[in-house]
Coordinates of C-alpha atoms in Angstrom, one line a residue:
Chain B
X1 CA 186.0 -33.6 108.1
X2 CA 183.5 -32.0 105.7
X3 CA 180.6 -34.5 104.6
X4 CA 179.6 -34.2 100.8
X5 CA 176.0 -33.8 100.8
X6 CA 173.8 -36.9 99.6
X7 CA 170.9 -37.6 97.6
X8 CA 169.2 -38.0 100.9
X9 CA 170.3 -34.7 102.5
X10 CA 168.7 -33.2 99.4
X11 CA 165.2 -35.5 99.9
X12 CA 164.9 -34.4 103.1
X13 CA 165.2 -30.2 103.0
X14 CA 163.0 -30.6 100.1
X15 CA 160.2 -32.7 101.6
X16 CA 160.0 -29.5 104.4
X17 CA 160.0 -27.5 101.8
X18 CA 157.3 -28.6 99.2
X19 CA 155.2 -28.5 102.9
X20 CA 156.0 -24.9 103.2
X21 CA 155.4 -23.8 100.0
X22 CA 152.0 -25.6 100.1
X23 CA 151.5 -23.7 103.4
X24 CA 152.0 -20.5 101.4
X25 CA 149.6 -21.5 98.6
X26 CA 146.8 -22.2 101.4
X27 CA 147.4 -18.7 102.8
X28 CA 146.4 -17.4 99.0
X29 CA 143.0 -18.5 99.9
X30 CA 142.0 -15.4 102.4
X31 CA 143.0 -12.5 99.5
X32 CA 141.4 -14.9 97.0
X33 CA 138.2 -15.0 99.1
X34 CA 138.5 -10.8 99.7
X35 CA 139.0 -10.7 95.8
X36 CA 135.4 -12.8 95.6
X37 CA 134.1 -10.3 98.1
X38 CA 135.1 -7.0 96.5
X39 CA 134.3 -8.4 93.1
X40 CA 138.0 -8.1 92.1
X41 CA 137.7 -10.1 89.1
X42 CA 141.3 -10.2 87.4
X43 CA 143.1 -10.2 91.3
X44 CA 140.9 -13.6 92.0
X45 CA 143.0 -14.8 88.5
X46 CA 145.8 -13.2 90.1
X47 CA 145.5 -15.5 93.4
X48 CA 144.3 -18.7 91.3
X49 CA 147.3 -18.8 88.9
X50 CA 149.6 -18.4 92.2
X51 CA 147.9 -21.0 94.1
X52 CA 147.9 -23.5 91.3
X53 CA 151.9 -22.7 91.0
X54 CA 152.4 -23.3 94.7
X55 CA 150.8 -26.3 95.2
X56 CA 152.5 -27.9 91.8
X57 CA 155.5 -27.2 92.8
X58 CA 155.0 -28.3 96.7
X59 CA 153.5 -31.6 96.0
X60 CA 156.1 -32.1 93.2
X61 CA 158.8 -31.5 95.8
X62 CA 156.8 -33.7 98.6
X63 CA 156.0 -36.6 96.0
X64 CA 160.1 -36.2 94.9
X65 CA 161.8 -36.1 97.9
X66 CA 159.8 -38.5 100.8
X67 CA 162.6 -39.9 102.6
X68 CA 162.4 -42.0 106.2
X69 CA 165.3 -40.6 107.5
X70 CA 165.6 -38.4 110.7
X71 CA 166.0 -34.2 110.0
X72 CA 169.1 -33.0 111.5
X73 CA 170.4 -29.4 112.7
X74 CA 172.0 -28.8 109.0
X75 CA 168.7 -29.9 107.6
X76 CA 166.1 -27.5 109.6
X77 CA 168.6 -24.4 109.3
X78 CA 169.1 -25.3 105.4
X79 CA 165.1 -26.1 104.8
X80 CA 164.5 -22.1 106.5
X81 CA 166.6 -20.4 104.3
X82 CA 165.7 -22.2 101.4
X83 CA 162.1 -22.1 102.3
X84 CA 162.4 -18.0 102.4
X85 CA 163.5 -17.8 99.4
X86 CA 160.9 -20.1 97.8
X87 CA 158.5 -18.1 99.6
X88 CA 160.0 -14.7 98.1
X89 CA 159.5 -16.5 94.9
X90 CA 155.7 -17.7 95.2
X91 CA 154.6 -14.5 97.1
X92 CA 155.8 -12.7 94.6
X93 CA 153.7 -14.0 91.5
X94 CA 150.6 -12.2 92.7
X95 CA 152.1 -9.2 93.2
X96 CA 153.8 -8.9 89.4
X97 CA 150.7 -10.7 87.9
X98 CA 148.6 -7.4 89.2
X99 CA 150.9 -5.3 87.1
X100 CA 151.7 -2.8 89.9
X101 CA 155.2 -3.8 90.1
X102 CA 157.3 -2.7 87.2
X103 CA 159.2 -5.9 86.9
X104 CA 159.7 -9.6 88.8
X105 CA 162.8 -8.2 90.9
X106 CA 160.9 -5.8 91.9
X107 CA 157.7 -7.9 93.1
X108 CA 160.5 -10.0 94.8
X109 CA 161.8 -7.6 96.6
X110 CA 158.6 -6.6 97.9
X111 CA 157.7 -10.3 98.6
X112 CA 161.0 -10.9 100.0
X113 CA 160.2 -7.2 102.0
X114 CA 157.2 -8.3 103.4
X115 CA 158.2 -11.4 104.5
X116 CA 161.1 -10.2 106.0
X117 CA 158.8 -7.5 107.8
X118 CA 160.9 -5.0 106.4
X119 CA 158.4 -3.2 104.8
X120 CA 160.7 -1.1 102.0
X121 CA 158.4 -1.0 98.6
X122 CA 159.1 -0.7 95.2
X123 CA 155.5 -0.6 94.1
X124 CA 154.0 1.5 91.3
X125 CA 150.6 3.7 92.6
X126 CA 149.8 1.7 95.6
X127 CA 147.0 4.1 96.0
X128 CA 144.9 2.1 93.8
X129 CA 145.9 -1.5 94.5
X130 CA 143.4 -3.7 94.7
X131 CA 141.8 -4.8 98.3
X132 CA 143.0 -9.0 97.4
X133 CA 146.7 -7.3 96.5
X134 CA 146.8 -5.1 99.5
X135 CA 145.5 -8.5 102.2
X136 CA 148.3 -10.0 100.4
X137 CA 150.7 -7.5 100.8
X138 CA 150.1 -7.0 104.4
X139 CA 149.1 -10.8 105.1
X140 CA 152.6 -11.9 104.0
X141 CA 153.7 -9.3 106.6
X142 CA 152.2 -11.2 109.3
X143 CA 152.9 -14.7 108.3
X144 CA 156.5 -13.9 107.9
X145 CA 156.3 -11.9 111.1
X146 CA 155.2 -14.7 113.4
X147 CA 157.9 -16.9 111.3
X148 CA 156.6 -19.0 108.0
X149 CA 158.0 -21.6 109.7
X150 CA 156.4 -21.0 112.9
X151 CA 152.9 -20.9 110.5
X152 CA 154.0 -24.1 109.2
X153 CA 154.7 -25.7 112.5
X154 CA 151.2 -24.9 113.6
X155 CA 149.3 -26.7 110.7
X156 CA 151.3 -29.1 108.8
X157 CA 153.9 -30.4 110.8
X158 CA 153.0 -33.1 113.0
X159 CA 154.8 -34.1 116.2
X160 CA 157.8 -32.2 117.4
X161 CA 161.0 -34.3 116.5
X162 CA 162.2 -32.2 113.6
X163 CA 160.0 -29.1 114.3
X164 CA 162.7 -27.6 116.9
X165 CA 165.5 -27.8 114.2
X166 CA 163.6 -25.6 111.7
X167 CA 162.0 -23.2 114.6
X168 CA 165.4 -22.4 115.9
X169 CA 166.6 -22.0 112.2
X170 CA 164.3 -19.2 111.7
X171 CA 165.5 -17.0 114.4
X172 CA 163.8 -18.0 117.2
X173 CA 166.3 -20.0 119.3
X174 CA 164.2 -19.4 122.7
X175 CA 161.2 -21.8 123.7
X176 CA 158.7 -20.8 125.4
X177 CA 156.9 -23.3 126.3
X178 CA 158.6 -27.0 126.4
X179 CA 157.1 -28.1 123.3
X180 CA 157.6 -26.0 120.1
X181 CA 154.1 -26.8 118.5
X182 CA 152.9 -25.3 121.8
X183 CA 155.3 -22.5 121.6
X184 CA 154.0 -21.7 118.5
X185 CA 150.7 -21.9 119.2
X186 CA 151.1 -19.4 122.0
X187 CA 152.7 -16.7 119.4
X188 CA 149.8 -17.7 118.0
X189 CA 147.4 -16.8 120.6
X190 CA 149.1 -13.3 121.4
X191 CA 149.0 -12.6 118.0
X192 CA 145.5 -13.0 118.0
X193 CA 144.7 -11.3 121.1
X194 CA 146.1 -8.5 119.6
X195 CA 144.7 -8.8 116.2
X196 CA 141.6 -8.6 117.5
X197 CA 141.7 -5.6 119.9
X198 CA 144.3 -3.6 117.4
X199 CA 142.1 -4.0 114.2
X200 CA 139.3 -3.0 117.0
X201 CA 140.6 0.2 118.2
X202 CA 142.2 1.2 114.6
X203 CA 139.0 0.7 113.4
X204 CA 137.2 3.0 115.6
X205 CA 139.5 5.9 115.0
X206 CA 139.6 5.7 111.4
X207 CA 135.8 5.7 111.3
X208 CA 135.5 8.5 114.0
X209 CA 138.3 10.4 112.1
X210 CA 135.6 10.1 109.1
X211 CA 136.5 6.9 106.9
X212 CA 133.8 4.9 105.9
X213 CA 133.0 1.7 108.0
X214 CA 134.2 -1.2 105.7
X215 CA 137.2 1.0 104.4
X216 CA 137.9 1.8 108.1
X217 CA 138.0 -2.1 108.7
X218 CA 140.3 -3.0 106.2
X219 CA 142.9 -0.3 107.1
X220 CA 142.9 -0.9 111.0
X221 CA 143.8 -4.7 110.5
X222 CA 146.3 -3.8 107.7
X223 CA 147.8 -1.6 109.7
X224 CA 147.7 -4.0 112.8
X225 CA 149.0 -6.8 110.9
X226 CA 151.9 -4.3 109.5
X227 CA 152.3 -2.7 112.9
X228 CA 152.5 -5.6 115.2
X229 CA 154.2 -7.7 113.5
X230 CA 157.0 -4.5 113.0
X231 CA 156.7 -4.2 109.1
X232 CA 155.7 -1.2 107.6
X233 CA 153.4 -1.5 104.9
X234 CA 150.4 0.6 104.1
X235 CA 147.8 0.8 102.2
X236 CA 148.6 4.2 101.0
X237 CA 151.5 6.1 99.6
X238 CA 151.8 8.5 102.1
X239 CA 152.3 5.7 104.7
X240 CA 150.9 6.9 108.0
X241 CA 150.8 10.6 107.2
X242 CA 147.8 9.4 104.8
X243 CA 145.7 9.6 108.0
X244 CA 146.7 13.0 109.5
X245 CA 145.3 11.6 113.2
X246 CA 147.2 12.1 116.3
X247 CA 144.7 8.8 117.9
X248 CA 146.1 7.0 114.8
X249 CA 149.1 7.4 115.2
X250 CA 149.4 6.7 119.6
X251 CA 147.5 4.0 118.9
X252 CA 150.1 2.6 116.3
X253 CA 153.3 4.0 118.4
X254 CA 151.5 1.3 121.1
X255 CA 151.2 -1.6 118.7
X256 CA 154.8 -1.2 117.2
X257 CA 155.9 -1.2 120.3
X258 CA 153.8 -4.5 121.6
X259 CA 155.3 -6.3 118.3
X260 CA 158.9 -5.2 119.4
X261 CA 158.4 -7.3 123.0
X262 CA 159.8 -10.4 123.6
X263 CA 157.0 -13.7 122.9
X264 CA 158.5 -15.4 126.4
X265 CA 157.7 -11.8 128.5
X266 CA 154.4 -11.7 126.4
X267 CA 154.1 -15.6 128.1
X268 CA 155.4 -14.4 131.5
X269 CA 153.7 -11.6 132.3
X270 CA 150.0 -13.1 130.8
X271 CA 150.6 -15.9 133.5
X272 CA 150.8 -13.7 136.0
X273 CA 154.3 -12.9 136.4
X274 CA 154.0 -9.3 136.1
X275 CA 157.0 -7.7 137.9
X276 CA 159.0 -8.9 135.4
X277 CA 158.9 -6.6 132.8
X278 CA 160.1 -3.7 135.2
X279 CA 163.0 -6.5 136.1
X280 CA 163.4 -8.1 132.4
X281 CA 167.5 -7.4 130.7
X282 CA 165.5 -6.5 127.6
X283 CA 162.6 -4.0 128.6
X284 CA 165.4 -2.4 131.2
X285 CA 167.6 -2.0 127.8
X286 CA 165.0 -1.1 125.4
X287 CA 164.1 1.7 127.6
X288 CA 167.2 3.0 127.9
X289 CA 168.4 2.6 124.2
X290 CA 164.8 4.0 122.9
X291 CA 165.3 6.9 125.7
X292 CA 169.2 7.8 124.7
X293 CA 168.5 7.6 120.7
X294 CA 165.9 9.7 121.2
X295 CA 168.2 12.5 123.2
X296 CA 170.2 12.3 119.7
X297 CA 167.4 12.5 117.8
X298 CA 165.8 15.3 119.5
X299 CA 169.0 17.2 119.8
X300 CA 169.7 16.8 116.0
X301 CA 166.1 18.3 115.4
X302 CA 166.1 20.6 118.0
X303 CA 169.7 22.3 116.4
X304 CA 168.2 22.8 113.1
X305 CA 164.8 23.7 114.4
X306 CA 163.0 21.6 112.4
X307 CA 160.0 20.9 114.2
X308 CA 159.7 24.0 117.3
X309 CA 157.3 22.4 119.5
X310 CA 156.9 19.9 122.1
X311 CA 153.7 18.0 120.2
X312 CA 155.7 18.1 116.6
X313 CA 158.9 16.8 118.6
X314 CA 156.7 14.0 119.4
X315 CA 154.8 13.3 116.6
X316 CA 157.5 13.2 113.9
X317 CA 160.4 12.7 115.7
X318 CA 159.9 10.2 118.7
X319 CA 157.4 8.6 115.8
X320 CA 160.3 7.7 113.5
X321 CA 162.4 6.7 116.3
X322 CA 160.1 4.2 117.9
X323 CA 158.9 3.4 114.4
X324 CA 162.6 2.7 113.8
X325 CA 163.5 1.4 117.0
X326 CA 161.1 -1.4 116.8
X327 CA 161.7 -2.3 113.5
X328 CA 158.2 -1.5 112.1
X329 CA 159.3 1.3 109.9
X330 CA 156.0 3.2 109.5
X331 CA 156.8 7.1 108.7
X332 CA 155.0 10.6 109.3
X333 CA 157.4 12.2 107.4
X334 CA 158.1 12.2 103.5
X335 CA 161.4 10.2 102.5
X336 CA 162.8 13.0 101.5
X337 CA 162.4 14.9 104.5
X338 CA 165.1 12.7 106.4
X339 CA 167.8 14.3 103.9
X340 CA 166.4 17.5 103.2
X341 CA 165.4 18.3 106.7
X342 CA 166.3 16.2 109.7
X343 CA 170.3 16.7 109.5
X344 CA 173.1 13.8 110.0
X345 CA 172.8 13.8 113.7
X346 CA 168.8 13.2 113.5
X347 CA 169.5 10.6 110.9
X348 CA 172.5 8.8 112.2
X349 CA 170.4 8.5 115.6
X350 CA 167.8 7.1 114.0
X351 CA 169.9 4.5 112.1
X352 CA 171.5 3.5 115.2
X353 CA 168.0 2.9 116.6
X354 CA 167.0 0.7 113.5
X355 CA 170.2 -1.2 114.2
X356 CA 169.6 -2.0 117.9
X357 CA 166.3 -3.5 117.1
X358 CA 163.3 -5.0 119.2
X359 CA 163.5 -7.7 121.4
X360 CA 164.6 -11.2 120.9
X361 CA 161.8 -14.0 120.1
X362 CA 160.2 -11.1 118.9
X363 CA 158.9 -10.1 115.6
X364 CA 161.6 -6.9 115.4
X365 CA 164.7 -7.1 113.4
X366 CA 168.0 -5.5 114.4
X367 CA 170.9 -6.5 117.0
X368 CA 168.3 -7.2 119.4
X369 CA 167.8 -5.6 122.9
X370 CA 168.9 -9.0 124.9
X371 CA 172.3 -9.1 123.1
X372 CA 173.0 -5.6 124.0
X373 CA 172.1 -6.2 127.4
X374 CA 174.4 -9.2 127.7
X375 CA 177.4 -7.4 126.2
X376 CA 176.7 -4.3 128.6
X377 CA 176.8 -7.0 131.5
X378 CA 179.7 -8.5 130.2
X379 CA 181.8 -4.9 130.1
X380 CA 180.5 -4.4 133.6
X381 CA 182.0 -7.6 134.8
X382 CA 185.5 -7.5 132.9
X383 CA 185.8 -4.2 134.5
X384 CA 184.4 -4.9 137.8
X385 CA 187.2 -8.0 138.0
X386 CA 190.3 -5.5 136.9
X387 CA 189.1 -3.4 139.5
X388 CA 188.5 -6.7 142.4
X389 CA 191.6 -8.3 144.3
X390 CA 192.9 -11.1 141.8
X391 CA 191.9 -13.9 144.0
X392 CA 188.5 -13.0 144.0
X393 CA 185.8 -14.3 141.8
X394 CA 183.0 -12.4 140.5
X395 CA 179.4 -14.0 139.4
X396 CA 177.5 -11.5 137.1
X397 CA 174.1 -12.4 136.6
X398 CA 170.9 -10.8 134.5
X399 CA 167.6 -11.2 134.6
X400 CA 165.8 -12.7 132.0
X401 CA 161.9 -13.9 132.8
X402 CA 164.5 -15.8 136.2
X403 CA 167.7 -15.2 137.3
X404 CA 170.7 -16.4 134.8
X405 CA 174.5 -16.6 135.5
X406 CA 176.2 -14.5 132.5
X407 CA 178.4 -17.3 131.1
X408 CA 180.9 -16.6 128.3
X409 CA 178.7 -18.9 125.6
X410 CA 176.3 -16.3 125.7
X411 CA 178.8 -13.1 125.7
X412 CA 180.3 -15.0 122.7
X413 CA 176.8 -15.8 121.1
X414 CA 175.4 -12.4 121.3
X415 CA 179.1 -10.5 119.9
X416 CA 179.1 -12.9 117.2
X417 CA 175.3 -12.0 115.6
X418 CA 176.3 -8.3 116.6
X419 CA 179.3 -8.0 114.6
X420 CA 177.2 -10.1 111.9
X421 CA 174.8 -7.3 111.7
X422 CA 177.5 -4.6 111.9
X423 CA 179.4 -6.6 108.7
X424 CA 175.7 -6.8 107.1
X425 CA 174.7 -3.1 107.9
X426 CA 178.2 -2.0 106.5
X427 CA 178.0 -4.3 103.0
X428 CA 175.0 -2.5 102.0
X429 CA 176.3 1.0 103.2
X430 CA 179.5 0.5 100.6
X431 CA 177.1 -0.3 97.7
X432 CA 175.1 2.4 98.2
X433 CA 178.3 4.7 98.4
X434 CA 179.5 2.5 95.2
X435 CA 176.4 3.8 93.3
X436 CA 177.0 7.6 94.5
X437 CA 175.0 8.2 97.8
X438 CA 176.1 10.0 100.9
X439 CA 177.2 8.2 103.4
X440 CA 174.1 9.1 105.6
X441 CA 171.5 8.1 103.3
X442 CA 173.2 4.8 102.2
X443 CA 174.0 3.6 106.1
X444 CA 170.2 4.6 107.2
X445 CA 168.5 2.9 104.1
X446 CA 171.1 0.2 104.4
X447 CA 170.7 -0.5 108.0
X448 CA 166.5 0.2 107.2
X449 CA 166.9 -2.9 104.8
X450 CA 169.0 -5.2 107.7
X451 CA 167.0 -4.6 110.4
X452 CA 163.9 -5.3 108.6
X453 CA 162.7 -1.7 109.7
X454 CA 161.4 -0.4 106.5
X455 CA 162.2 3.5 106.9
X456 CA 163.5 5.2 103.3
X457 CA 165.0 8.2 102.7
X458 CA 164.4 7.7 99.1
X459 CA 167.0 5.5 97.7
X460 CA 164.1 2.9 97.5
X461 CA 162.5 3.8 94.3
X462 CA 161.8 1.2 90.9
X463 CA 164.4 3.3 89.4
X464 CA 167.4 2.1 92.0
X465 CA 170.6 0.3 90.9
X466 CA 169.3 -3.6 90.2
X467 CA 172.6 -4.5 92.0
X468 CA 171.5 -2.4 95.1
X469 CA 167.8 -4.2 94.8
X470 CA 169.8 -7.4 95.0
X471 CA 172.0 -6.4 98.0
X472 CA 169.0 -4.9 100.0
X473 CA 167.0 -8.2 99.4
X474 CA 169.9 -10.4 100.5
X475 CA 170.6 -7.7 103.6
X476 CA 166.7 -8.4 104.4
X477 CA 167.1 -12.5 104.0
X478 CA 169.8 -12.3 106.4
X479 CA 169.0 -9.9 108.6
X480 CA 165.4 -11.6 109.5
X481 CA 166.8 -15.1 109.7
X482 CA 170.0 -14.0 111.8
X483 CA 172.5 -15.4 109.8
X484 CA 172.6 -19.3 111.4
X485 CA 170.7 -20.5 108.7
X486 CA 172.3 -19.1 105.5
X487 CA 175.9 -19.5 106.6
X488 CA 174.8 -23.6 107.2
X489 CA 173.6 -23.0 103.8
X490 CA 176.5 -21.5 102.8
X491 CA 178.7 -24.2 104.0
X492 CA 176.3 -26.7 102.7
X493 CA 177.0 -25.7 99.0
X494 CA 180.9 -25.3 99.7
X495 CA 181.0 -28.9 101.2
X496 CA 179.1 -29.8 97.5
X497 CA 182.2 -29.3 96.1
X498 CA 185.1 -29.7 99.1
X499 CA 183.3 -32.3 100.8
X500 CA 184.9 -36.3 101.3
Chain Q
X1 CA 153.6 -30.2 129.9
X2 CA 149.9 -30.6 128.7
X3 CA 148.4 -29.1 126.4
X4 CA 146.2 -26.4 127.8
X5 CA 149.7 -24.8 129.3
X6 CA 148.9 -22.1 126.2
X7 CA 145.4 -21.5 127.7
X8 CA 145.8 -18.9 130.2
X9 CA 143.5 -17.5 133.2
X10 CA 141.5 -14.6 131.2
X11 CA 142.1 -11.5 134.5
X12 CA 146.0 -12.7 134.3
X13 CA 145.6 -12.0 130.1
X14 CA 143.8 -9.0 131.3
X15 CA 146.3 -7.0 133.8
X16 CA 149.3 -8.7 131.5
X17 CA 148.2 -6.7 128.8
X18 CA 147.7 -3.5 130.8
X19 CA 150.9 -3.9 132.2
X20 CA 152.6 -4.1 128.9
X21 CA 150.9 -0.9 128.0
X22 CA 151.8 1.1 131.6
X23 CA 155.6 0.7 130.0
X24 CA 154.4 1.8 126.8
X25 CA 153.0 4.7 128.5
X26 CA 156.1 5.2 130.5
X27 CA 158.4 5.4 127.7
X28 CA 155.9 8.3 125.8
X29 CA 155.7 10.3 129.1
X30 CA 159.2 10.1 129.4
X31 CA 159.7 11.3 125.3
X32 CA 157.4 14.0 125.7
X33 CA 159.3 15.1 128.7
X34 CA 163.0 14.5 126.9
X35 CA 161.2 16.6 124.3
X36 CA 160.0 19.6 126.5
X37 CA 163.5 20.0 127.7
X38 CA 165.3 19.8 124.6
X39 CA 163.2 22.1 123.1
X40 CA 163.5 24.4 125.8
X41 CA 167.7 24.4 125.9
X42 CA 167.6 24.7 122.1

């Protein structure tokens, strides 16, 4: 039987959150202060007016809605999706208030894009954004990255009774550590670690490859935050090409690929564990995906002779393919160049690699490498028992960071969320055709927007269908949160009206 | 567990983070490689 909501149900996913949003208004403090520092005048306005709106309407939802009562599963995976969207809304205001984005859709959809760590744009010459605009840009890209809620978890919420609901809601159904505050502290920490040394050695190259020092700075940790965290904005138009550096662009290929590892092998092999990441399900399957995509990819290039050499192989196609692969979504190529160049082949491989994904408990979008792995394993053992005496009885096992007995939950788990994401990849792919674009282009800027990889051939422009902004934004919603939480809110607002 | 769980020994962090980037380095070898031959049957 269906419960119809009550007031209290209500109270309670809107106590969480008003704390969220508040969380998000706090976070307009560090683009506020970088407006202060730059002398950006009108963005500081910008960053007051949005701060003033978010903690208005976060204490007005705290003061509303206290309540005593316990959070349950419904609540935590109803307070994530909500809270996304409320944080599409907020983080949006900046962006439309500088006057870069054309209208408030489009400022949500790059809100709900950086969030989301998607890193699609719709912004008018990005070139000459302002330094607060662009922290906030790529600062929304690592706070959704690591998880709002997991940002949230950190600071505001005390104790860890409810905290597990609304971490698992957000994607993140694997604990690291036995208490969630102190698993996300840890993504935390190696967050950090690599905040530091990324923004170090991005740094250095851009000011050895002739950028000015503080210019140098700025760009090394946008690019970090957008990099690790597997988003894809930059500061420039020209995305990565902008910097025409072969150190640049290893030195992002490593970061994306960093941010596309699993948190709990980060925790595992930091603690001294470190045979496991030759022995982990995911690395073994990542390898093998990233290596056979590639095959495609190359092949497709190598056909139409597109780039004739070993380096430019490399650096334009394996770039687009790990920059796919992980989710990140960074390009060294033009949009354009993916239709008027690359060829299906080149493309379709490269969609297939945005749809795999990165790892699990990561911050990559897509499938995910674990699922894979487990449906691989499950094949193996359905065939291995047709092929075994009937009596006998077979045990599959994977590794993950120890030994674990393949158990149909998981096989059922992991082919659910895949056929999700096919359904997803595919809804966006029949608008797209709907509004007159190949099949190619809509399936590889469709599955760009669900896998929250970020790579455009173009159909991304202000000038795009409003229906087809609306799709991409949903595709990006669900993709990053992984479905869970939307469908409980889905079922929440049926069992408004069909509940006893 | 306690708290300090998160704080880890610093020469762990240390080759942790260098084995992490060994596979990085792995999977570029072997796409320069992939690309070499491609290139070369094409």
């Amino acid at each position: 039987m269906i419960l119809k909501p009550r007031l209290n149900d209500f109270k309670l996913i809107g106590f969480y959150t008003g704390k969220i949003i508040i969380g998000l208004g706090l976070a307009m403090a560090i683009p506020f202060l970088v407006a202060i520092i730059f002398k950006e005048w009108e963005p500081a306005v910008d960053f007051i007016i949005s701060f003033c709106l978010s903690l208005i309407a976060g204490l007005l939802l705290i003061y509303l809605c206290q309540s005593e009562e316990d959070m349950k599963w419904r609540h935590g995976m109803i307070t994530v999706a909500v809270s996304w969207l409320m944080a599409m809304f907020f983080g949006a205001i900046p962006l439309y208030l500088s006057g870069h984005w054309l209208t408030f859709l489009d400022a949500c959809f790059d809100s709900m894009s950086g969030f989301a760590t998607t890193g699609l744009t719709l912004a008018q010459d990005i070139d000459h954004l302002s330094f607060a605009h662009n922290m906030w840009r790529h600062l929304i890209m690592f706070i959704g990255g690591q998880g709002i809620v997991v940002v949230a978890l950190t600071f505001l919420v005390k104790g860890a009774a409810g905290a597990f609901k609304i971490y698992v809601g957000e994607a993140r159904d694997e604990k690291i550590l036995p208490n969630v505050i102190q698993t996300a502290r840890f993504i935390w920490l190696v967050s950090l670690v690599y905040l530091l040394l990324g923004t170090l050695a991005l740094s250095l190259v851009g000011f050895l490859e002739g950028m000015p020092l503080v210019k140098a700075f700025f760009h090394g940790m946008w690019i970090f935050m957008a990099a690790f965290d597997t988003g894809g904005f930059a500061p420039q138009s020209q995305n990565i090409l902008f910097y025409h550096s072969l150190p640049f662009e290893i030195v992002t290929i490593l970061i994306m690929l960093l941010g596309a590892i699993n948190f709990k092998l980060h925790y595992a092999l930091w603690s001294g564990n470190r045979k496991e990441i030759y022995r982990n399900i995911e690395t073994l399957t990542l390898f093998i995906t990233i290596s056979l995509t590639f095959i495609l990819t190359a092949v497709g290039l190598a056909q139409l002779n597109v780039y004739p050499n070993t380096m430019a192989m490399v650096r334009k196609g394996f770039y687009q393919l790990i920059s796919g692969h992980s989710g990140t979504g960074y390009a060294t190529v033009y949009a354009r160049q993916f239709i008027l160049e690359w060829g299906s082949l080149a493309m379709v491989a490269v969609s297939i690699a945005m749809g795999i994904g990165g790892s699990a408990c990561s911050t990559a979008g897509g499938i995910k490498a674990l699922r894979l792995g487990i449906i691989f394993k499950a094949f193996r053992q359905d065939i291995k028992k047709i092929l075994s005496p009937e009596s006998s009885i077979l045990i599959q096992k994977f590794h993950h960071i120890k030994e674990v007995v393949l158990e149909d939950n998981q096989v059922r788990a992991a082919a659910l969320i895949l056929l999700s994401y096919i359904g997803l990849y595919w809804l966006g792919t029949l608008v797209g055709l709907l509004y007159g674009y190949s099949l190619t282009e809509s399936l590889f800027e469709s599955t760009s927007a669900a896998a929250n990889v970020g790579l455009s051939c173009g159909i991304t422009t202000p000038a795009m269908p409003t229906a087809l902004k609306i799709t991409y934004i949903i595709q990006m919603w669900a993709g990053r949160l992984e479905f869970l939480s939307i469908f409980t809110l889905i079922g929440f607002a049926i069992s408004w009206f069909k509940g006893k | 567990m306690s708290e300090k769980n998160i704080f880890l020994n610093l020469r762990n962090v240390i080759l942790g983070i260098i084995m992490e980037l060994v596979f990085i380095g792995l999977i570029l070898v072997t796409a320069l490689l992939l690309s070499y031959f491609i290139i070369r049957i094409f």
